[in-house]
Structure formats: C-alpha cells, structure tokens
Short mmCIF file of C-alpha atoms and ligand atoms in Angstrom, two decimals:
data_model
loop_
_atom_site.label_atom_id
_atom_site.label_comp_id
_atom_site.label_asym_id
_atom_site.label_seq_id
_atom_site.Cartn_x
_atom_site.Cartn_y
_atom_site.Cartn_z
CA MET A 1 12.82 12.52 -2.52
CA GLU A 2 13.73 12.67 1.12
CA ILE A 3 15.50 9.58 2.49
CA LYS A 4 14.68 9.13 6.14
CA THR A 5 16.66 6.40 7.89
CA VAL A 6 15.53 5.44 11.37
CA LYS A 7 17.15 3.04 13.81
CA ASP A 8 14.91 0.01 13.60
CA TYR A 9 11.49 -1.40 12.83
CA ASP A 10 9.87 0.10 15.93
CA ALA A 11 11.10 3.57 15.05
CA LEU A 12 9.86 3.16 11.47
CA SER A 13 6.45 2.02 12.73
CA ALA A 14 6.12 4.95 15.14
CA CYS A 15 7.15 7.48 12.51
CA LEU A 16 4.71 6.08 9.94
CA ALA A 17 1.85 5.80 12.44
CA ASP A 18 2.30 9.45 13.48
CA GLU A 19 2.06 10.72 9.94
CA VAL A 20 -0.91 8.54 8.95
CA LEU A 21 -2.80 9.55 12.11
CA SER A 22 -2.13 13.22 11.41
CA TYR A 23 -4.05 12.80 8.12
CA MET A 24 -6.89 10.89 9.78
CA VAL A 25 -7.58 13.64 12.32
CA SER A 26 -7.29 16.45 9.80
CA SER A 27 -10.21 18.91 9.72
CA SER A 28 -11.11 18.09 6.10
CA GLU A 29 -11.65 14.57 4.76
CA LYS A 30 -8.46 12.91 3.53
CA LEU A 31 -8.18 10.04 1.08
CA ILE A 32 -5.53 7.62 2.27
CA CYS A 33 -4.12 4.51 0.62
CA LEU A 34 -2.21 2.06 2.84
CA PRO A 35 -0.47 -1.16 1.82
CA SER A 36 -0.91 -4.66 3.13
CA GLY A 37 2.23 -6.73 3.71
CA ASP A 38 4.43 -7.25 6.74
CA THR A 39 6.22 -3.89 6.79
CA PRO A 40 3.30 -1.72 7.93
CA LEU A 41 2.06 -4.10 10.64
CA GLY A 42 3.83 -2.30 13.50
CA ALA A 43 2.41 1.05 12.38
CA PHE A 44 -1.06 -0.48 11.99
CA LYS A 45 -0.94 -1.60 15.62
CA TRP A 46 -0.29 1.98 16.78
CA ILE A 47 -2.85 3.43 14.40
CA ALA A 48 -5.54 0.90 15.39
CA GLU A 49 -4.96 1.51 19.11
CA SER A 50 -5.19 5.23 18.65
CA LEU A 51 -8.28 5.07 16.38
CA ALA A 52 -10.12 2.73 18.74
CA GLU A 53 -9.86 5.43 21.44
CA LYS A 54 -11.03 8.32 19.26
CA GLU A 55 -14.58 9.52 18.73
CA ALA A 56 -15.86 9.28 15.15
CA PRO A 57 -16.55 13.08 14.81
CA SER A 58 -12.84 13.82 15.30
CA LEU A 59 -11.88 11.64 12.32
CA HIS A 60 -12.07 12.64 8.67
CA TYR A 61 -10.73 10.11 6.22
CA LYS A 62 -11.50 7.36 3.76
CA LEU A 63 -9.21 4.43 3.06
CA VAL A 64 -8.72 3.34 -0.54
CA GLY A 65 -7.66 -0.30 -0.86
CA LEU A 66 -4.46 -0.71 -2.81
CA ASP A 67 -4.63 -4.18 -4.29
CA GLU A 68 -5.89 -7.76 -4.13
CA TRP A 69 -5.21 -11.19 -5.58
CA VAL A 70 -7.80 -11.84 -8.29
CA GLY A 71 -10.47 -14.27 -7.02
CA MET A 72 -9.99 -13.47 -3.33
CA GLY A 73 -11.77 -11.29 -0.80
CA ARG A 74 -11.64 -10.27 2.84
CA GLU A 75 -12.72 -13.72 4.05
CA THR A 76 -9.78 -15.52 2.39
CA GLU A 77 -6.93 -15.89 4.83
CA GLY A 78 -3.80 -14.50 3.20
CA SER A 79 -5.59 -12.06 0.91
CA CYS A 80 -4.63 -8.39 1.04
CA GLN A 81 -8.07 -7.40 2.32
CA PHE A 82 -7.95 -10.12 4.99
CA TYR A 83 -4.66 -8.65 6.16
CA MET A 84 -6.01 -5.11 6.26
CA ASN A 85 -9.12 -6.26 8.09
CA GLU A 86 -7.27 -8.30 10.70
CA HIS A 87 -4.54 -5.78 11.41
CA LEU A 88 -6.21 -2.42 10.88
CA TYR A 89 -9.94 -2.30 10.14
CA LYS A 90 -11.12 -4.63 12.92
CA PRO A 91 -8.79 -3.52 15.75
CA GLY A 92 -9.19 0.15 14.73
CA LYS A 93 -13.02 -0.25 14.63
CA ILE A 94 -13.01 1.27 11.16
CA ASP A 95 -16.47 1.44 9.68
CA ASP A 96 -16.98 -0.15 6.23
CA ALA A 97 -18.36 3.20 5.05
CA ARG A 98 -14.81 4.55 5.24
CA ILE A 99 -13.36 1.80 3.02
CA VAL A 100 -13.30 1.79 -0.77
CA GLU A 101 -11.90 -1.45 -2.21
CA PHE A 102 -11.80 -3.53 -5.37
CA ASN A 103 -14.01 -6.59 -5.40
CA ALA A 104 -11.46 -9.03 -6.81
CA LYS A 105 -14.06 -11.81 -6.83
CA ALA A 106 -16.38 -9.97 -9.20
CA GLU A 107 -17.26 -11.69 -12.48
CA ASP A 108 -16.78 -8.38 -14.25
CA LEU A 109 -13.37 -7.13 -13.18
CA GLU A 110 -13.34 -4.40 -15.83
CA ASN A 111 -16.32 -2.90 -14.03
CA GLU A 112 -14.33 -2.94 -10.78
CA LEU A 113 -11.55 -0.99 -12.47
CA GLU A 114 -14.04 1.52 -13.84
CA LYS A 115 -15.74 1.97 -10.46
CA MET A 116 -12.44 2.69 -8.73
CA ASP A 117 -11.30 5.06 -11.48
CA GLN A 118 -14.62 6.87 -11.34
CA PHE A 119 -14.41 7.22 -7.56
CA LEU A 120 -10.89 8.64 -7.74
CA LYS A 121 -11.81 10.93 -10.62
CA GLU A 122 -14.58 12.40 -8.49
CA HIS A 123 -12.81 12.47 -5.12
CA GLY A 124 -9.08 12.30 -5.89
CA PRO A 125 -6.25 12.86 -5.94
CA LEU A 126 -5.20 10.71 -3.01
CA ASP A 127 -3.90 12.84 -0.15
CA LEU A 128 -1.52 10.23 1.23
CA VAL A 129 -0.20 7.03 -0.33
CA VAL A 130 1.99 4.65 1.67
CA LEU A 131 3.59 1.74 -0.20
CA GLY A 132 5.82 -1.18 0.72
CA ILE A 133 8.52 -2.31 -1.71
CA GLY A 134 8.39 -5.84 -3.08
CA MET A 135 11.59 -7.86 -3.27
CA ASN A 136 11.53 -7.17 -7.03
CA GLY A 137 10.79 -3.47 -6.57
CA HIS A 138 7.05 -3.72 -7.19
CA LEU A 139 4.59 -1.24 -5.71
CA GLY A 140 1.18 -2.61 -4.86
CA LEU A 141 0.99 -5.26 -7.56
CA ASN A 142 2.59 -3.03 -10.18
CA GLU A 143 5.30 -5.38 -11.32
CA PRO A 144 8.58 -4.36 -12.99
CA GLY A 145 7.87 -3.06 -16.50
CA THR A 146 4.47 -1.52 -15.60
CA SER A 147 3.91 1.79 -17.34
CA PHE A 148 4.02 4.84 -15.06
CA LYS A 149 0.82 6.00 -16.82
CA THR A 150 -1.42 3.26 -15.42
CA TYR A 151 -4.52 3.85 -13.31
CA SER A 152 -6.52 0.85 -11.98
CA HIS A 153 -5.52 -2.33 -13.78
CA ILE A 154 -5.24 -6.09 -13.74
CA VAL A 155 -1.78 -7.58 -13.79
CA PRO A 156 -0.24 -10.99 -14.37
CA LEU A 157 2.02 -11.68 -11.38
CA THR A 158 5.73 -12.35 -11.73
CA ASP A 159 7.16 -15.65 -10.47
CA LYS A 160 8.99 -13.72 -7.75
CA THR A 161 5.78 -12.18 -6.40
CA LYS A 162 3.96 -15.54 -6.54
CA GLU A 163 6.79 -17.11 -4.57
CA VAL A 164 7.22 -14.32 -1.97
CA ALA A 165 3.44 -14.05 -1.46
CA GLN A 166 3.25 -17.63 -0.20
CA LYS A 167 4.35 -16.22 3.18
CA TYR A 168 0.83 -14.80 3.64
CA PHE A 169 -0.89 -18.19 3.20
CA SER A 170 -0.93 -21.21 5.49
CA GLU A 171 -0.74 -23.61 2.53
CA GLU A 172 0.65 -23.43 -1.01
CA THR A 173 -1.75 -21.16 -2.92
CA PRO A 174 -1.76 -20.70 -6.70
CA LEU A 175 -1.75 -17.00 -7.63
CA GLU A 176 -1.94 -15.76 -11.20
CA LYS A 177 -3.24 -12.20 -11.36
CA GLY A 178 -3.71 -9.16 -9.21
CA ILE A 179 -5.92 -6.07 -9.34
CA THR A 180 -4.22 -2.88 -8.22
CA LEU A 181 -4.19 0.88 -8.22
CA GLY A 182 -1.77 1.94 -10.93
CA ILE A 183 1.38 3.99 -10.69
CA ASN A 184 -0.12 7.22 -11.97
CA TYR A 185 -2.30 7.39 -8.86
CA PHE A 186 0.86 7.29 -6.73
CA LEU A 187 2.53 9.98 -8.81
CA GLU A 188 -0.56 12.20 -8.63
CA ALA A 189 -0.96 11.74 -4.85
CA LYS A 190 -0.22 14.81 -2.74
CA ARG A 191 2.13 12.85 -0.48
CA LEU A 192 3.98 9.55 -1.06
CA ILE A 193 5.79 7.47 1.54
CA VAL A 194 7.64 4.31 0.51
CA ILE A 195 8.67 2.03 3.37
CA ALA A 196 11.17 -0.79 3.78
CA SER A 197 12.55 -2.59 6.80
CA GLY A 198 15.10 -5.34 7.30
CA LYS A 199 18.30 -6.66 5.79
CA HIS A 200 16.39 -8.62 3.11
CA LYS A 201 15.37 -5.29 1.56
CA ALA A 202 18.90 -3.85 1.53
CA ASP A 203 19.66 -4.91 -2.09
CA ILE A 204 16.47 -3.50 -3.58
CA ILE A 205 16.93 -0.27 -1.62
CA LYS A 206 20.45 0.08 -2.96
CA GLN A 207 19.22 -0.52 -6.53
CA LEU A 208 16.52 2.08 -6.00
CA VAL A 209 18.84 4.72 -4.61
CA ASP A 210 21.47 4.08 -7.32
CA SER A 211 19.13 3.97 -10.31
CA GLU A 212 17.33 6.60 -12.33
CA ALA A 213 13.53 6.50 -12.17
CA THR A 214 12.70 3.63 -14.52
CA GLU A 215 9.68 1.48 -15.31
CA SER A 216 11.79 -1.62 -14.72
CA LEU A 217 11.87 -0.62 -11.03
CA PRO A 218 8.40 0.66 -10.07
CA ALA A 219 9.56 1.80 -6.60
CA SER A 220 11.86 4.29 -8.32
CA ILE A 221 8.86 6.63 -8.80
CA VAL A 222 9.62 7.82 -5.30
CA LYS A 223 12.37 9.81 -7.05
CA LEU A 224 9.95 11.51 -9.42
CA HIS A 225 7.39 12.51 -6.82
CA LYS A 226 7.65 16.09 -5.53
CA ASN A 227 6.62 15.32 -1.93
CA SER A 228 7.97 11.86 -1.20
CA THR A 229 9.87 10.12 1.56
CA LEU A 230 11.73 6.84 1.41
CA LEU A 231 11.32 5.71 5.03
CA ILE A 232 13.72 2.89 5.89
CA ASP A 233 15.41 1.41 8.91
CA GLU A 234 19.17 0.95 9.33
CA ALA A 235 18.99 -2.71 8.24
CA ALA A 236 17.27 -1.82 4.95
CA ALA A 237 19.82 0.99 4.48
CA SER A 238 22.78 -1.25 5.24
CA SER A 239 24.02 -1.55 1.62
CA LEU A 240 23.93 2.21 0.96
P1 LIG B 301 6.26 -6.73 2.72
O1 LIG B 301 5.63 -6.62 1.27
O2 LIG B 301 5.90 -5.49 3.47
O3 LIG B 301 5.60 -7.96 3.29
O4 LIG B 301 7.74 -6.89 2.56
C1 LIG B 301 5.93 -5.56 0.44
C2 LIG B 301 5.41 -5.85 -0.94
O5 LIG B 301 5.64 -6.95 -1.46
O6 LIG B 301 4.80 -4.98 -1.55
#
C-alpha cells in the first residue's frame, strides 16, 4: 500500500480525477468502479468537465455501480445512483450503455446479484476501483465484519451507516439494507484507490494505518492489495 498525502481536498480531487481519466482514455476498454458519497465530488466535477469535451471514439470504459440502498433507484433523491447521475453521469454526458448497475428496486434481488456476478465473471476483473471510507471503516456498503471473500451481496446496514447516510437525504429516511459489490471484487481489481478527506476521517485513517488487515475494518484491505493507494489529504492524515 502506498500512502499518498496531499495538501487539501482540491489537490486530492485533481489527483484522483487525473488517474480516473487516464483509464477512461486508455486504448482498450477499462472497467471502472467509482463510489458515491461526498469525498469524490470534487474529482467528479473535473472528470465530468473533461468527458463532456471529449469525443466518444476517444473513450473506452464502462462504469460498474458500487452500491445502492435497497428499494431505491436513480430517481430517488439521496440514493447512490441519484448521486452518481447528478454529479457524474449527467454532467459528463455518460451514455447509459456505459453503466452497469444493480437494480435495487427489483422484486428479485438475488437475480440482481447473479446478473452482476455473471457480468464481472465474463468481463472482469475490474481495472480500477475507487472507494471512499465510511466513518466506521466500511467500503461500499460492506460493513465491519463482512467476509473478505464476498462478491455481490445484500447487507443489513449498521446503525452508524443509517445515521451518517441521512446527510444525503432532505428528510429523515428509514434505511435497512444495501446491495453492494463485495470485498473480493476490490481485492481482485488490478488497481485500488481508497480516498478520505477532512478532519472527521482522521480517527478512522489512524485506525486503518495502525491495524493489521482485518474483517472488522473493511477499509484495511487496502493493505492486502498489491497495487493500492490510500489517497488522503492533510486533514485526514492529521492523527498519523
Ligand atoms: P463520504 O462517504 O465520501 O460521504 O464520506 C464515504 C462512505 O461512507 O463510504
């Protein structure tokens, strides 16, 4: 694991945007998984601006959706897919044909898991996975205690995640379960970048850097991955 500490949020956003864009303009098609959440928003702005100016033939990528709250879709304000659509897909003029996502509103969620696993079996591994770190160390919606061997799965959410996630919604929203890519997909990816910004992430970053890789701290897989970077700003690194 490389630890890359940059000055502030803008520097983190620029650094992340550069690397993601380098995959998107690669000469062969790349499979990229990007997280929703607040941390990547600055990078998404750069990426969307750059994509909107590029011609489709110069771009070779597909985006694989990381996670979603069960029962919600792109049209639900506050959902993960809503966030991705508002901040990346729409402003970047990304065609739906490039996006592979769970349908978290499907009656048959098991079928959604199977479809995603089948897609990644045929087209994987993921070339680039970028993940934010939850306040409890979760990755996607892989909560503490999730096995490192998981592929796509449905998870009961922890109280911490239910509470922190309220920031995405304009009114109190009950959340019970999530559907997410599992940790083994992140471990099998060719490149893994875990991002964190701000003082409020300083404690979890310290725990991560101090601990062994352990299932009680999903973000600690960044230590097991052979081509990974923990990309943080000085505020998130302030307890190290
Ligand atoms: P954040 O979310 O980027 O909004 O902090 C990270 C996460 O909870 O996975």
